[in-house]
Short mmCIF file of N, CA and C and ligand atoms in Angstrom, two decimals:
data_model
loop_
_atom_site.label_atom_id
_atom_site.label_comp_id
_atom_site.label_asym_id
_atom_site.label_seq_id
_atom_site.Cartn_x
_atom_site.Cartn_y
_atom_site.Cartn_z
N MET A 1 68.87 61.62 -50.44
CA MET A 1 67.50 62.14 -50.11
C MET A 1 67.87 62.41 -48.57
N TYR A 2 67.26 63.52 -48.02
CA TYR A 2 67.23 63.69 -46.70
C TYR A 2 66.20 63.09 -45.81
N ASP A 3 66.24 62.34 -44.81
CA ASP A 3 65.03 61.66 -44.14
C ASP A 3 64.91 62.40 -42.71
N ASN A 4 64.13 63.15 -42.67
CA ASN A 4 63.78 63.79 -41.15
C ASN A 4 63.48 63.10 -40.19
N ASN A 5 63.46 62.03 -40.17
CA ASN A 5 63.27 61.28 -38.98
C ASN A 5 64.40 60.76 -38.43
N ASN A 6 65.72 61.29 -38.87
CA ASN A 6 67.22 60.86 -38.49
C ASN A 6 67.37 61.61 -36.78
N ILE A 7 68.11 60.79 -36.22
CA ILE A 7 68.17 61.18 -34.83
C ILE A 7 68.48 62.59 -34.41
N PHE A 8 69.48 63.34 -35.45
CA PHE A 8 69.75 64.60 -35.38
C PHE A 8 68.69 65.65 -35.55
N ALA A 9 67.86 65.31 -36.55
CA ALA A 9 66.64 66.07 -36.74
C ALA A 9 65.92 66.10 -35.40
N LYS A 10 65.53 64.97 -34.93
CA LYS A 10 64.72 65.07 -33.57
C LYS A 10 65.40 65.80 -32.60
N ILE A 11 66.57 65.74 -32.58
CA ILE A 11 67.55 66.65 -31.31
C ILE A 11 67.16 68.11 -31.89
N ILE A 12 67.12 68.68 -32.89
CA ILE A 12 66.97 69.83 -33.45
C ILE A 12 65.49 70.18 -33.02
N ARG A 13 64.51 69.40 -33.28
CA ARG A 13 63.17 69.76 -33.01
C ARG A 13 62.69 69.43 -31.46
N GLY A 14 63.94 68.95 -30.81
CA GLY A 14 63.41 68.81 -29.33
C GLY A 14 62.75 67.45 -29.07
N ASP A 15 62.60 66.61 -30.03
CA ASP A 15 61.98 65.33 -29.92
C ASP A 15 62.87 64.15 -29.15
N ALA A 16 64.13 64.49 -29.33
CA ALA A 16 64.99 63.37 -28.82
C ALA A 16 66.22 64.65 -27.69
N PRO A 17 66.51 63.81 -26.75
CA PRO A 17 67.26 64.67 -25.74
C PRO A 17 68.99 64.73 -26.40
N SER A 18 69.53 65.89 -25.72
CA SER A 18 71.11 65.95 -25.92
C SER A 18 71.42 66.76 -25.14
N THR A 19 72.81 66.87 -24.70
CA THR A 19 73.44 67.86 -23.97
C THR A 19 74.15 68.75 -24.75
N LYS A 20 73.45 69.98 -24.64
CA LYS A 20 73.75 71.02 -25.45
C LYS A 20 74.92 71.93 -25.07
N ILE A 21 75.86 72.13 -25.86
CA ILE A 21 77.27 72.96 -25.56
C ILE A 21 76.95 74.43 -25.96
N TYR A 22 76.44 74.60 -27.26
CA TYR A 22 76.16 75.79 -28.16
C TYR A 22 75.07 75.55 -28.86
N GLU A 23 74.13 76.58 -29.06
CA GLU A 23 73.07 76.78 -29.96
C GLU A 23 72.99 78.30 -30.19
N ASP A 24 72.87 78.55 -31.42
CA ASP A 24 72.07 79.65 -32.14
C ASP A 24 71.15 79.30 -33.28
N ASP A 25 70.71 80.56 -33.98
CA ASP A 25 69.63 80.31 -35.18
C ASP A 25 70.27 79.29 -36.14
N TYR A 26 71.58 79.20 -36.18
CA TYR A 26 72.24 78.45 -37.53
C TYR A 26 72.43 76.82 -37.07
N ALA A 27 72.98 76.79 -35.79
CA ALA A 27 73.74 75.36 -35.60
C ALA A 27 73.48 75.31 -33.96
N LEU A 28 73.86 73.62 -33.82
CA LEU A 28 73.48 73.39 -32.57
C LEU A 28 74.68 72.48 -32.20
N ALA A 29 75.49 72.38 -31.07
CA ALA A 29 76.43 71.79 -30.69
C ALA A 29 76.32 71.03 -29.51
N PHE A 30 76.59 69.75 -29.44
CA PHE A 30 76.05 68.73 -28.26
C PHE A 30 77.06 67.73 -28.08
N GLN A 31 76.89 67.00 -27.08
CA GLN A 31 78.03 66.03 -26.71
C GLN A 31 77.52 64.65 -27.32
N ASN A 32 78.64 64.03 -27.74
CA ASN A 32 78.47 62.65 -28.56
C ASN A 32 78.04 61.59 -27.37
N ILE A 33 77.08 61.01 -27.71
CA ILE A 33 76.49 60.02 -26.65
C ILE A 33 77.49 58.74 -26.78
N ALA A 34 78.52 58.56 -27.51
CA ALA A 34 79.48 57.70 -27.44
C ALA A 34 80.78 58.17 -27.80
N PRO A 35 81.27 58.91 -26.52
CA PRO A 35 82.69 59.73 -26.92
C PRO A 35 83.84 58.87 -27.33
N ARG A 36 84.83 59.50 -28.31
CA ARG A 36 85.70 58.70 -28.70
C ARG A 36 87.20 59.35 -28.22
N ALA A 37 86.96 60.65 -27.41
CA ALA A 37 88.07 61.33 -27.16
C ALA A 37 87.83 61.96 -25.91
N LYS A 38 88.38 62.59 -25.08
CA LYS A 38 88.23 63.22 -23.91
C LYS A 38 87.07 64.25 -24.24
N THR A 39 87.34 64.91 -25.17
CA THR A 39 86.31 65.90 -25.75
C THR A 39 85.84 65.49 -26.97
N HIS A 40 84.50 65.10 -27.26
CA HIS A 40 84.01 64.83 -28.53
C HIS A 40 82.29 65.20 -28.47
N ILE A 41 82.45 66.36 -29.32
CA ILE A 41 81.26 67.26 -29.67
C ILE A 41 80.69 66.99 -31.16
N LEU A 42 79.37 67.22 -31.43
CA LEU A 42 78.93 66.91 -32.60
C LEU A 42 78.42 68.50 -32.64
N ILE A 43 78.67 68.92 -33.98
CA ILE A 43 77.93 70.37 -34.62
C ILE A 43 77.11 70.04 -35.80
N ILE A 44 75.98 70.47 -35.63
CA ILE A 44 75.00 70.27 -36.89
C ILE A 44 74.37 71.66 -37.17
N PRO A 45 74.27 71.74 -38.50
CA PRO A 45 73.48 72.93 -39.05
C PRO A 45 71.88 72.90 -38.79
N LYS A 46 71.36 73.87 -38.61
CA LYS A 46 69.82 73.90 -38.67
C LYS A 46 69.20 73.85 -39.93
N GLY A 47 69.43 72.80 -40.65
CA GLY A 47 68.93 72.74 -42.05
C GLY A 47 69.06 71.16 -42.52
N GLU A 48 68.29 71.01 -43.50
CA GLU A 48 68.13 69.55 -43.98
C GLU A 48 69.22 69.12 -45.09
N TYR A 49 70.30 68.72 -44.66
CA TYR A 49 71.56 68.41 -45.45
C TYR A 49 72.06 67.17 -44.98
N THR A 50 72.27 66.45 -45.84
CA THR A 50 72.89 64.89 -45.53
C THR A 50 74.27 64.76 -45.13
N ASP A 51 74.97 65.54 -45.63
CA ASP A 51 76.51 65.67 -45.51
C ASP A 51 77.20 66.76 -46.00
N ILE A 52 78.46 66.83 -45.58
CA ILE A 52 79.26 68.12 -45.93
C ILE A 52 79.19 68.53 -47.51
N TYR A 53 79.08 67.49 -48.29
CA TYR A 53 78.93 67.80 -49.65
C TYR A 53 77.55 68.61 -49.94
N ASP A 54 76.58 67.76 -49.40
CA ASP A 54 75.18 68.57 -49.83
C ASP A 54 75.21 69.90 -49.16
N PHE A 55 75.65 70.01 -48.02
CA PHE A 55 75.66 71.47 -47.13
C PHE A 55 76.45 72.42 -47.85
N THR A 56 77.76 72.02 -48.52
CA THR A 56 78.46 73.12 -49.31
C THR A 56 77.82 73.67 -50.08
N ALA A 57 77.20 72.58 -51.11
CA ALA A 57 76.69 72.71 -52.34
C ALA A 57 75.12 73.53 -52.43
N ASN A 58 74.47 73.18 -51.31
CA ASN A 58 73.30 73.46 -51.52
C ASN A 58 72.66 74.51 -50.21
N ALA A 59 73.47 74.78 -48.98
CA ALA A 59 72.91 75.65 -48.33
C ALA A 59 73.09 76.93 -48.82
N PRO A 60 72.10 77.93 -48.14
CA PRO A 60 72.23 79.16 -48.39
C PRO A 60 73.59 79.67 -47.75
N THR A 61 73.97 80.83 -48.28
CA THR A 61 75.59 81.59 -47.49
C THR A 61 75.41 81.71 -46.58
N GLU A 62 74.22 82.17 -45.81
CA GLU A 62 73.85 82.75 -44.64
C GLU A 62 74.01 81.74 -43.48
N LEU A 63 73.53 80.63 -43.99
CA LEU A 63 73.59 79.31 -43.36
C LEU A 63 74.86 78.73 -43.03
N GLN A 64 75.72 79.11 -44.24
CA GLN A 64 77.05 78.16 -44.19
C GLN A 64 77.88 79.00 -43.33
N SER A 65 77.72 80.32 -43.22
CA SER A 65 78.58 81.17 -42.46
C SER A 65 78.19 81.12 -41.14
N GLY A 66 77.14 81.13 -41.12
CA GLY A 66 76.60 81.00 -39.58
C GLY A 66 77.29 79.48 -38.98
N PHE A 67 77.03 78.60 -39.65
CA PHE A 67 77.50 77.14 -39.18
C PHE A 67 78.92 77.25 -38.71
N TRP A 68 79.82 77.92 -39.67
CA TRP A 68 81.16 77.86 -39.12
C TRP A 68 81.37 78.78 -38.11
N ASN A 69 80.72 79.81 -38.22
CA ASN A 69 80.95 80.66 -36.65
C ASN A 69 80.29 79.99 -35.54
N ALA A 70 79.59 79.11 -35.58
CA ALA A 70 78.87 78.37 -34.64
C ALA A 70 80.40 77.38 -34.31
N VAL A 71 80.79 76.90 -35.10
CA VAL A 71 81.96 75.96 -34.82
C VAL A 71 83.02 76.70 -34.03
N ARG A 72 83.52 77.92 -34.59
CA ARG A 72 84.28 78.91 -33.72
C ARG A 72 84.03 79.29 -32.59
N LYS A 73 82.73 79.44 -32.22
CA LYS A 73 82.28 79.64 -30.73
C LYS A 73 82.09 78.29 -29.85
N THR A 74 81.76 77.29 -30.57
CA THR A 74 81.73 76.14 -29.72
C THR A 74 83.18 75.85 -29.18
N VAL A 75 84.26 75.99 -29.95
CA VAL A 75 85.44 75.42 -29.60
C VAL A 75 86.18 76.52 -28.66
N GLU A 76 85.78 77.67 -28.98
CA GLU A 76 86.14 78.85 -27.90
C GLU A 76 85.70 78.59 -26.32
N LYS A 77 84.17 78.20 -26.66
CA LYS A 77 83.53 78.01 -25.19
C LYS A 77 84.10 76.73 -24.55
N LEU A 78 84.61 75.59 -25.43
CA LEU A 78 85.02 74.71 -24.97
C LEU A 78 86.80 74.76 -24.39
N GLY A 79 87.28 75.74 -24.66
CA GLY A 79 88.53 76.24 -24.35
C GLY A 79 89.47 75.22 -25.09
N ILE A 80 89.29 74.68 -26.19
CA ILE A 80 90.20 73.91 -26.88
C ILE A 80 90.40 74.48 -28.37
N SER A 81 90.31 75.74 -28.55
CA SER A 81 90.60 76.65 -29.75
C SER A 81 91.58 76.12 -30.49
N GLY A 82 92.93 75.82 -29.78
CA GLY A 82 94.21 75.72 -30.43
C GLY A 82 94.42 74.00 -30.39
N ASN A 83 93.71 73.25 -30.11
CA ASN A 83 93.97 71.74 -30.06
C ASN A 83 93.02 70.93 -30.33
N PHE A 84 92.34 70.71 -31.46
CA PHE A 84 91.48 69.81 -31.88
C PHE A 84 91.62 69.17 -33.32
N ARG A 85 90.41 68.42 -33.47
CA ARG A 85 90.36 67.74 -35.10
C ARG A 85 88.80 67.80 -35.32
N ALA A 86 88.66 68.39 -36.48
CA ALA A 86 87.44 68.55 -36.97
C ALA A 86 87.18 67.30 -38.06
N VAL A 87 86.15 66.32 -37.86
CA VAL A 87 86.06 65.52 -39.05
C VAL A 87 84.82 65.43 -39.55
N ALA A 88 84.57 65.13 -40.81
CA ALA A 88 83.20 64.97 -41.17
C ALA A 88 82.99 63.68 -41.96
N ASN A 89 82.53 62.54 -41.42
CA ASN A 89 82.74 61.57 -42.24
C ASN A 89 81.51 61.59 -43.26
N THR A 90 81.65 61.26 -44.44
CA THR A 90 80.77 61.41 -45.44
C THR A 90 80.54 60.02 -46.32
N GLY A 91 79.26 59.83 -46.47
CA GLY A 91 79.06 58.34 -47.29
C GLY A 91 79.23 57.18 -45.95
N ALA A 92 78.55 56.25 -46.11
CA ALA A 92 78.25 54.90 -45.45
C ALA A 92 79.74 54.33 -45.38
N GLY A 93 80.27 54.40 -46.65
CA GLY A 93 81.35 53.60 -46.87
C GLY A 93 82.59 54.36 -46.07
N ALA A 94 82.38 55.50 -45.57
CA ALA A 94 83.52 56.25 -44.75
C ALA A 94 83.08 56.32 -43.35
N GLY A 95 81.82 55.39 -42.99
CA GLY A 95 81.72 55.41 -41.59
C GLY A 95 80.39 56.26 -41.38
N GLN A 96 79.93 57.02 -42.35
CA GLN A 96 78.82 58.04 -41.61
C GLN A 96 77.70 57.06 -41.31
N SER A 97 77.19 57.07 -40.06
CA SER A 97 75.83 56.59 -39.94
C SER A 97 74.49 57.26 -39.66
N VAL A 98 74.79 58.97 -39.44
CA VAL A 98 73.44 59.54 -39.22
C VAL A 98 73.69 60.70 -40.35
N PHE A 99 72.70 60.70 -41.22
CA PHE A 99 72.42 61.19 -42.56
C PHE A 99 72.02 62.72 -42.47
N HIS A 100 72.60 63.44 -41.50
CA HIS A 100 72.18 65.15 -41.30
C HIS A 100 73.56 65.35 -41.13
N PHE A 101 74.16 66.24 -42.00
CA PHE A 101 75.58 66.80 -41.90
C PHE A 101 75.81 67.20 -40.40
N HIS A 102 77.12 66.59 -39.91
CA HIS A 102 77.75 66.88 -38.63
C HIS A 102 79.22 66.89 -38.46
N LEU A 103 79.78 67.71 -37.86
CA LEU A 103 80.94 68.10 -37.85
C LEU A 103 81.30 67.44 -36.56
N HIS A 104 82.41 66.24 -36.33
CA HIS A 104 82.71 65.79 -35.21
C HIS A 104 84.11 66.82 -34.66
N ILE A 105 84.03 67.33 -33.49
CA ILE A 105 85.20 68.20 -32.89
C ILE A 105 85.69 67.17 -31.81
N MET A 106 87.04 66.73 -31.96
CA MET A 106 87.34 65.77 -30.89
C MET A 106 88.97 66.51 -30.48
N SER A 107 89.14 66.38 -29.13
CA SER A 107 90.34 66.73 -28.43
C SER A 107 90.79 65.96 -27.34
N ASP A 108 91.84 65.86 -27.30
CA ASP A 108 92.33 65.09 -25.90
C ASP A 108 92.62 65.94 -24.83
N GLU A 109 92.10 67.26 -25.12
CA GLU A 109 92.30 67.95 -23.89
C GLU A 109 90.78 67.89 -23.38
N ARG A 110 90.60 67.56 -22.14
CA ARG A 110 89.01 67.82 -21.49
C ARG A 110 88.68 69.17 -21.84
N PHE A 111 87.49 69.56 -22.13
CA PHE A 111 87.00 70.87 -22.10
C PHE A 111 86.92 71.47 -20.73
N LYS A 112 87.18 72.67 -20.72
CA LYS A 112 87.22 73.65 -19.51
C LYS A 112 86.25 74.12 -18.67
N THR A 113 85.08 74.01 -19.90
CA THR A 113 83.90 74.64 -19.11
C THR A 113 82.91 73.45 -18.75
N ASP A 114 82.32 73.90 -17.39
CA ASP A 114 81.26 72.77 -16.92
C ASP A 114 79.81 72.91 -17.52
N PHE A 115 79.29 72.12 -18.05
CA PHE A 115 78.08 72.18 -18.47
C PHE A 115 77.03 71.27 -17.66
P1 5GP B 1 78.97 59.40 -37.92
O1 5GP B 1 79.44 58.00 -37.66
O2 5GP B 1 77.54 59.46 -38.63
O3 5GP B 1 79.87 60.46 -38.41
O4 5GP B 1 78.72 59.95 -36.54
C1 5GP B 1 77.61 59.74 -35.68
C2 5GP B 1 77.78 60.07 -34.51
O5 5GP B 1 76.77 60.13 -33.90
C3 5GP B 1 78.37 58.68 -33.53
O6 5GP B 1 79.75 59.38 -33.18
C4 5GP B 1 77.40 58.50 -32.58
O7 5GP B 1 78.08 58.23 -31.32
C5 5GP B 1 76.57 59.82 -32.29
N1 5GP B 1 75.24 59.40 -32.13
C6 5GP B 1 74.40 58.59 -32.60
N2 5GP B 1 73.16 58.49 -31.82
C7 5GP B 1 73.13 59.85 -31.04
C8 5GP B 1 72.42 60.23 -30.10
O8 5GP B 1 71.09 59.67 -30.13
N3 5GP B 1 72.79 61.31 -29.38
C9 5GP B 1 74.02 61.69 -29.55
N4 5GP B 1 74.08 62.80 -28.68
N5 5GP B 1 74.87 61.28 -30.34
C10 5GP B 1 74.58 60.27 -30.93
#
């Protein structure tokens, strides 16, 4: 069950701050508050989905395609398009702590764009 009081829902609504990297109608990319790599970005869809399973099973095709397009645009903007990891922790047992689907983008390259 999706809880719209989670921190990422608040960030999308503008009720909590974030350092934005990329945003469009479908997704928002922002810096992780506690980075575990030189570049550690989170990308979230603008929709109420708890995890990657919920998102891929239930989000409309337009949102899914818009989300993955935003992933590509984000890594291109960061200048790390050939060198990164994308991770979606799914379920508390796998380390998920925020239950709004998010993709971690991590790279040992520091991103080249100044924000
Ligand atoms: P998970 O463990 O759910 O896969 O990842 C959640 C991530 O969200 C963690 O890496 C954590 O550092 C990040 N995070 C938690 N709260 C905030 C916040 O308020 N702002 C930002 N930018 N990141 C957050």
